[in-house]
Amino acid sequence: MKELNVAVIGAGFMGKAHSAAYAAMPMFFWPPPAIPIRKVIVDVTDALAEEARQRFGFQESATDWRETVNRSDIDLVDIVTPNDSHAEIAIAAAKAGKHIICEKPLARTGGEARLMLDAVERAGVIHMIAFNYRRTPAVALARRYLEDGRIGEILEFRVSHLQDWSADPKTPRTWRHQKAIAGSGTLGDIGTHAIDIARYLVGEIKAVNALVKNYIPSRPLGEESDLCGPVDVDDGAVTLVKFAGGCIGSIEATRNAHGRNNYLSFELHGTKGSLSFNYERRDELQVIFSDDPIDARGFRTVYTGPAHPYGKSYWPVPALGIGFLDTKIFECFDFISAIVRGDQPSPNFYDGYRISRIVDAILASGETGGWQEIAG
Ligand code: SOE
């Protein structure tokens, strides 16, 4: 059985998710394209790295990511660090000939993302960006319906990613609230998920017109701290979109929506039907086909299961419950499969670059007002 040695750089929230996905993937996709071996996990201190090694089941721990990505026995590098280190790590890993998966957003800006794309293309390695929500079976089913022509020409598309973890002004400032580290705020953090879903289901975006706001300009520097620090990033954005294929739509993102936990939702209207999805009810896709009998016309619920994307390798009964980790396991399967086949997965660094350019354009439109074109 082929094995691939994995180095994970970063042991926080996403380091845990990715590590669990490497462990679980062969249990669902058997025989797997290759067994991912949890070889090395890197964190910023010996203590943190060693705790992660034990907790996430790695053979080794380290604190020097540069040395790790250059090891001859490492096949792929998984970047799950804050945004400001993505480029340096990815460019070094590409130069070392490693296949790379990087958490979203790819970079802080379109320019930084371009450098990463150039590096992986020059190195000829497999590269992927971890937009996991498109791998929710109900979202992949929506894509299948569209590809099969069952919805017809897409006329309008609306997508929102709404959360509330940042709505309380007393919530301490995190790296996600700091432009120097994150590049942008809500837009780069979860607006990119919404943009990925839009590009995955509808296609390329050619122009945007946005309203972008910061609601909380200063936050405590810690749970118990009396000191506050500036927040120099966006909290919310509402964007009109022109798709290259003629469809029109909107993209919304905020982390200040009391009551919305991880409300990634979309609604799509075509000439032959409509689709509607809400990640908080992620086993379900709402569908209506225009040729449904007139006395039975209305959205109906399709519960995803064995007949749907990834279903054959998953649970034998529909609606048993897809979780966040499951989308990461599907992502891991597709990445490892691409490495073994030797062809690029989707989404990859090109998609990450385009999405960073779209975020740049949304921010620019928020500053200047009016439409911003995204060339190329
Ligand atoms: C915070 O908004 C966050 O952790 C994002 O960074 C992730 O990409 C998203 O999947 C969950 O929420």
Coordinates of C-alpha atoms and ligand atoms in Angstrom, one line a residue:
M1 CA 0.0 0.0 0.0
K2 CA 1.5 3.4 -1.1
E3 CA 2.2 5.7 1.8
L4 CA 2.7 9.5 1.8
N5 CA 4.6 11.2 4.7
V6 CA 2.7 14.3 5.8
A7 CA 4.1 17.4 7.6
V8 CA 1.5 19.6 9.2
I9 CA 2.6 23.2 9.9
G10 CA 0.4 24.5 12.7
A11 CA -1.4 22.7 15.5
G12 CA -4.4 24.9 16.2
F13 CA -8.1 24.5 15.3
M14 CA -7.3 23.6 11.6
G15 CA -4.3 21.5 12.5
K16 CA -6.6 19.3 14.6
A17 CA -9.2 19.1 11.8
H18 CA -6.6 18.2 9.1
S19 CA -4.8 15.7 11.4
A20 CA -8.1 13.9 12.2
A21 CA -8.8 13.8 8.5
Y22 CA -5.5 12.1 7.6
A23 CA -6.2 9.5 10.3
A24 CA -9.8 8.8 9.3
M25 CA -9.7 9.0 5.5
P26 CA -8.6 5.4 4.9
M27 CA -11.3 4.1 7.2
F28 CA -14.0 5.5 4.8
F29 CA -12.2 5.3 1.5
W30 CA -10.8 1.8 1.4
P31 CA -8.5 0.9 -0.3
P32 CA -7.3 4.5 -0.1
P33 CA -5.3 6.0 -3.0
A34 CA -2.4 6.1 -0.4
I35 CA -2.1 6.0 3.3
P36 CA -1.2 9.5 4.7
I37 CA 1.3 9.0 7.4
R38 CA 1.2 11.6 10.2
K39 CA 5.0 12.1 10.2
V40 CA 5.8 15.5 11.7
I41 CA 3.7 18.2 13.3
V42 CA 5.2 21.7 13.8
D43 CA 4.2 24.3 16.3
V44 CA 5.8 27.4 17.7
T45 CA 7.2 25.9 20.9
D46 CA 8.6 22.4 21.9
A47 CA 5.8 22.0 24.4
L48 CA 3.0 22.8 22.0
A49 CA 4.5 20.7 19.2
E50 CA 5.0 17.7 21.5
E51 CA 1.5 17.9 22.9
A52 CA 0.2 18.0 19.3
R53 CA 2.3 15.0 18.4
Q54 CA 0.8 12.9 21.2
R55 CA -2.7 14.2 20.7
F56 CA -2.9 14.0 16.9
G57 CA -0.9 10.8 16.6
F58 CA 2.2 12.1 14.8
Q59 CA 5.6 10.2 14.8
E60 CA 7.6 13.4 15.4
S61 CA 7.2 17.0 16.5
A62 CA 9.3 20.0 15.6
T63 CA 9.4 23.8 15.9
D64 CA 11.4 24.6 12.7
W65 CA 9.1 24.6 9.7
R66 CA 11.9 25.4 7.3
E67 CA 13.9 22.3 8.3
T68 CA 10.8 20.2 8.2
V69 CA 9.6 21.2 4.7
N70 CA 13.1 20.5 3.4
R71 CA 13.3 16.9 4.8
S72 CA 13.8 14.4 2.0
D73 CA 11.3 12.0 3.7
I74 CA 8.4 14.4 3.6
D75 CA 6.1 14.1 0.6
L76 CA 3.5 16.7 1.3
V77 CA 3.2 19.9 3.5
D78 CA -0.1 21.0 5.0
I79 CA -0.2 24.7 5.9
V80 CA -2.6 25.5 8.8
T81 CA -1.0 28.6 10.2
P82 CA -2.3 32.2 10.4
N83 CA -2.5 33.9 7.0
D84 CA 0.7 36.0 7.2
S85 CA 2.9 32.8 7.1
H86 CA 1.2 31.0 4.2
A87 CA 3.3 32.5 1.4
E88 CA 6.7 32.0 3.0
I89 CA 6.0 28.4 3.9
A90 CA 4.3 27.5 0.6
I91 CA 7.1 29.0 -1.5
A92 CA 9.7 27.1 0.5
A93 CA 7.8 23.9 0.3
A94 CA 7.3 24.2 -3.4
K95 CA 11.1 24.9 -3.9
A96 CA 11.6 21.6 -1.9
G97 CA 9.3 19.8 -4.3
K98 CA 6.6 19.1 -1.8
H99 CA 2.9 18.8 -2.7
I100 CA 1.0 21.4 -0.7
I101 CA -2.5 21.9 0.8
C102 CA -3.0 25.4 2.3
E103 CA -5.8 26.6 4.5
K104 CA -7.9 29.5 3.2
P105 CA -7.5 32.3 2.4
L106 CA -4.4 31.4 0.3
A107 CA -2.8 34.8 1.1
R108 CA -3.4 38.2 2.5
T109 CA -3.6 39.8 -0.9
G110 CA -3.9 38.9 -4.6
G111 CA -0.3 39.9 -5.1
E112 CA 0.9 37.6 -2.4
A113 CA -1.3 34.8 -3.7
R114 CA 0.3 35.2 -7.2
L115 CA 3.8 34.6 -5.8
M116 CA 2.5 31.3 -4.3
L117 CA 0.8 30.3 -7.5
D118 CA 4.0 31.0 -9.5
A119 CA 6.1 29.0 -7.0
V120 CA 3.9 25.8 -7.2
E121 CA 3.6 26.0 -11.0
R122 CA 7.4 26.5 -11.3
A123 CA 7.9 23.5 -9.0
G124 CA 5.3 21.3 -10.8
V125 CA 3.9 20.1 -7.5
I126 CA 0.2 19.3 -6.7
H127 CA -1.4 22.1 -4.8
M128 CA -4.8 22.5 -3.1
I129 CA -6.6 25.2 -1.1
A130 CA -8.8 24.0 1.7
F131 CA -12.3 25.3 0.8
N132 CA -14.0 22.4 2.4
Y133 CA -17.7 23.5 2.3
R134 CA -17.9 22.8 -1.4
R135 CA -17.3 19.1 -0.4
T136 CA -20.5 19.0 1.7
P137 CA -22.4 16.3 -0.2
A138 CA -25.5 18.5 -0.6
V139 CA -23.3 21.2 -2.2
A140 CA -21.5 18.7 -4.5
L141 CA -25.0 17.4 -5.4
A142 CA -26.1 20.9 -6.4
R143 CA -23.1 21.0 -8.7
R144 CA -24.0 17.6 -10.2
Y145 CA -27.6 18.9 -10.9
L146 CA -26.1 21.9 -12.6
E147 CA -23.7 19.9 -14.7
D148 CA -26.5 17.5 -15.7
G149 CA -28.5 20.5 -17.0
R150 CA -31.4 19.9 -14.6
I151 CA -31.6 23.5 -13.5
G152 CA -31.0 25.0 -16.9
E153 CA -29.3 28.4 -17.4
I154 CA -28.4 30.0 -14.1
L155 CA -30.1 33.4 -13.9
E156 CA -29.4 34.5 -10.3
F157 CA -27.3 33.3 -7.4
R158 CA -27.2 34.6 -3.8
V159 CA -24.7 33.3 -1.2
S160 CA -24.2 34.4 2.4
H161 CA -21.8 33.3 5.1
L162 CA -23.0 34.7 8.4
Q163 CA -21.5 34.1 11.9
D164 CA -21.8 35.7 15.3
W165 CA -18.6 34.9 17.2
S166 CA -17.3 38.4 16.6
A167 CA -20.5 40.3 17.3
D168 CA -19.8 41.1 21.0
P169 CA -17.4 44.2 21.4
K170 CA -16.0 42.5 24.5
T171 CA -14.7 39.6 22.4
P172 CA -10.9 40.0 22.5
R173 CA -9.0 40.9 19.4
T174 CA -7.6 37.9 17.5
W175 CA -5.2 37.7 14.6
R176 CA -8.3 37.5 12.4
H177 CA -8.9 41.1 13.4
Q178 CA -5.5 42.4 12.3
K179 CA -4.8 43.4 8.7
A180 CA -1.0 42.8 9.1
I181 CA -1.6 39.1 9.9
A182 CA -5.0 38.3 8.3
G183 CA -4.9 40.6 5.3
S184 CA -8.6 41.4 5.7
G185 CA -11.3 40.6 8.2
T186 CA -14.6 38.8 7.5
L187 CA -14.0 38.9 3.7
G188 CA -10.8 36.9 3.8
D189 CA -12.0 34.7 6.6
I190 CA -15.4 33.5 5.5
G191 CA -16.2 35.8 2.5
T192 CA -13.8 33.6 0.7
H193 CA -15.9 30.5 1.5
A194 CA -18.9 32.2 -0.1
I195 CA -16.9 33.3 -3.1
D196 CA -15.6 29.7 -3.5
I197 CA -19.1 28.3 -3.5
A198 CA -20.1 31.0 -6.1
R199 CA -17.2 30.1 -8.4
Y200 CA -17.8 26.3 -7.9
L201 CA -21.5 26.4 -8.7
V202 CA -21.9 29.4 -11.1
G203 CA -18.4 30.2 -12.5
E204 CA -15.9 33.0 -12.8
I205 CA -16.7 36.4 -11.3
K206 CA -15.9 39.4 -13.6
A207 CA -17.1 42.4 -11.5
V208 CA -18.2 43.4 -8.0
N209 CA -19.8 46.4 -6.4
A210 CA -19.6 46.4 -2.6
L211 CA -20.5 48.0 0.7
V212 CA -17.9 47.2 3.3
K213 CA -18.0 48.2 6.9
N214 CA -16.1 47.9 10.2
Y215 CA -18.5 47.8 13.2
I216 CA -16.1 47.4 16.1
P217 CA -12.9 49.5 15.6
S218 CA -11.3 48.5 18.9
R219 CA -11.2 45.3 21.0
P220 CA -9.8 44.1 24.3
L221 CA -6.4 42.6 24.0
G222 CA -7.4 39.6 26.2
E223 CA -10.2 38.1 28.2
E224 CA -9.2 39.9 31.4
S225 CA -7.3 42.9 29.8
D226 CA -8.3 46.5 30.3
L227 CA -6.2 47.4 27.4
C228 CA -7.7 47.6 23.9
G229 CA -6.2 47.5 20.4
P230 CA -7.3 48.8 17.0
V231 CA -9.2 46.6 14.6
D232 CA -8.2 47.6 11.1
V233 CA -10.2 45.1 9.1
D234 CA -13.7 44.7 7.7
D235 CA -16.5 43.2 9.9
G236 CA -19.2 43.0 7.2
A237 CA -19.7 43.2 3.5
V238 CA -22.6 43.1 1.0
T239 CA -21.5 42.7 -2.6
L240 CA -23.3 42.7 -6.0
V241 CA -21.8 40.3 -8.5
K242 CA -21.6 40.0 -12.3
F243 CA -20.6 36.5 -13.3
A244 CA -18.6 36.0 -16.5
G245 CA -21.4 33.8 -17.9
G246 CA -24.1 36.5 -17.5
C247 CA -25.6 35.4 -14.2
I248 CA -26.1 38.1 -11.6
G249 CA -26.1 37.8 -7.8
S250 CA -24.8 38.8 -4.4
I251 CA -22.3 37.7 -1.8
E252 CA -22.7 38.6 1.8
A253 CA -20.4 37.9 4.8
T254 CA -20.3 39.0 8.4
R255 CA -19.1 37.6 11.7
N256 CA -21.4 40.1 13.6
A257 CA -24.8 38.4 13.0
H258 CA -26.2 37.5 16.4
G259 CA -28.0 34.2 16.0
R260 CA -26.1 33.0 12.9
N261 CA -23.5 30.3 14.0
N262 CA -22.1 29.1 10.7
Y263 CA -24.9 30.1 8.3
L264 CA -23.4 29.5 4.9
S265 CA -26.4 29.5 2.6
F266 CA -27.1 29.9 -1.0
E267 CA -30.1 30.1 -3.4
L268 CA -29.8 29.6 -7.1
H269 CA -32.5 30.3 -9.7
G270 CA -32.3 28.7 -13.2
T271 CA -34.5 28.5 -16.2
K272 CA -35.5 24.9 -15.2
G273 CA -35.5 25.1 -11.5
S274 CA -34.0 26.3 -8.2
L275 CA -31.7 25.1 -5.5
S276 CA -31.4 26.2 -1.9
F277 CA -28.9 25.2 0.8
N278 CA -28.1 26.1 4.4
Y279 CA -25.0 24.6 6.0
E280 CA -26.6 24.6 9.4
R281 CA -29.0 21.9 7.8
R282 CA -26.2 20.4 5.8
D283 CA -27.7 17.0 5.1
E284 CA -30.4 18.7 3.1
L285 CA -30.7 20.3 -0.3
Q286 CA -33.9 22.1 -1.2
V287 CA -34.8 21.5 -4.9
I288 CA -37.6 22.4 -7.3
F289 CA -37.7 21.5 -11.0
S290 CA -39.9 23.6 -13.3
D291 CA -41.4 20.4 -14.8
D292 CA -42.7 19.2 -11.4
P293 CA -46.4 18.5 -11.6
I294 CA -48.4 21.7 -11.2
D295 CA -50.3 20.3 -8.2
A296 CA -47.0 19.3 -6.5
R297 CA -45.0 22.4 -7.2
G298 CA -42.7 23.6 -4.4
F299 CA -39.2 23.1 -2.8
R300 CA -38.7 19.6 -1.6
T301 CA -35.9 18.3 0.6
V302 CA -33.3 15.9 -0.7
Y303 CA -31.5 14.2 2.1
T304 CA -28.0 13.2 1.1
G305 CA -26.7 9.7 1.5
P306 CA -25.3 6.7 -0.4
A307 CA -26.7 7.9 -3.8
H308 CA -24.9 11.2 -3.6
P309 CA -21.3 12.5 -3.9
Y310 CA -18.9 10.7 -1.5
G311 CA -21.9 8.6 -0.4
K312 CA -20.7 5.2 -1.4
S313 CA -17.8 5.5 1.0
Y314 CA -19.8 6.9 3.8
W315 CA -22.8 6.0 6.0
P316 CA -25.3 3.5 4.5
V317 CA -28.4 5.5 5.6
P318 CA -29.2 9.0 4.3
A319 CA -29.3 11.9 6.8
L320 CA -27.2 10.2 9.5
G321 CA -25.3 13.5 9.7
I322 CA -22.5 15.0 7.8
G323 CA -20.1 17.0 10.0
F324 CA -17.4 19.6 9.5
L325 CA -14.7 16.9 9.9
D326 CA -16.4 14.8 7.2
T327 CA -15.9 17.7 4.7
K328 CA -12.3 17.7 5.7
I329 CA -12.0 13.9 5.2
F330 CA -13.5 14.3 1.7
E331 CA -11.0 17.1 1.1
C332 CA -8.1 14.9 2.2
F333 CA -9.3 12.0 0.0
D334 CA -9.4 14.3 -3.1
F335 CA -6.0 15.8 -2.3
I336 CA -4.3 12.4 -1.8
S337 CA -6.1 11.0 -4.9
A338 CA -4.8 14.0 -6.9
I339 CA -1.2 13.4 -5.7
V340 CA -1.4 9.7 -6.7
R341 CA -3.0 10.4 -10.1
G342 CA -0.5 13.3 -10.7
D343 CA -3.2 15.8 -11.7
Q344 CA -4.3 19.1 -10.0
P345 CA -7.3 18.9 -7.7
S346 CA -9.9 21.7 -7.4
P347 CA -9.8 24.1 -5.8
N348 CA -6.1 24.7 -6.1
F349 CA -3.8 27.7 -5.8
Y350 CA -5.2 29.2 -9.0
D351 CA -8.6 29.3 -7.4
G352 CA -7.1 30.7 -4.2
Y353 CA -5.3 33.4 -6.3
R354 CA -8.6 34.4 -8.1
I355 CA -10.5 34.5 -4.9
S356 CA -7.8 36.8 -3.3
R357 CA -8.1 39.0 -6.3
I358 CA -11.9 39.1 -5.9
V359 CA -11.5 40.0 -2.2
D360 CA -9.1 42.8 -3.2
A361 CA -11.7 44.1 -5.7
I362 CA -14.5 44.0 -3.1
L363 CA -12.3 46.0 -0.6
A364 CA -11.4 48.5 -3.4
S365 CA -15.1 48.9 -4.3
G366 CA -15.9 49.4 -0.6
E367 CA -13.4 52.2 -0.6
T368 CA -14.1 54.0 -3.9
G369 CA -17.8 53.0 -4.5
G370 CA -18.9 51.6 -7.8
W371 CA -18.0 48.6 -9.9
Q372 CA -14.6 47.0 -9.8
E373 CA -13.6 44.6 -12.7
I374 CA -11.5 41.5 -12.0
A375 CA -9.4 41.1 -15.1
G376 CA -8.1 37.8 -16.5
Ligands
SOE1 C1 -13.9 31.6 11.7 O1 -14.7 32.5 11.0 C2 -13.8 30.2 11.1 O2 -13.0 29.4 11.9 C3 -13.2 30.3 9.7 O3 -11.8 30.7 9.7 C4 -13.2 28.9 9.0 O4 -12.7 29.0 7.7 C5 -14.7 28.4 9.0 O5 -14.8 27.1 8.4 C6 -15.3 28.4 10.4 O6 -15.2 29.7 11.0

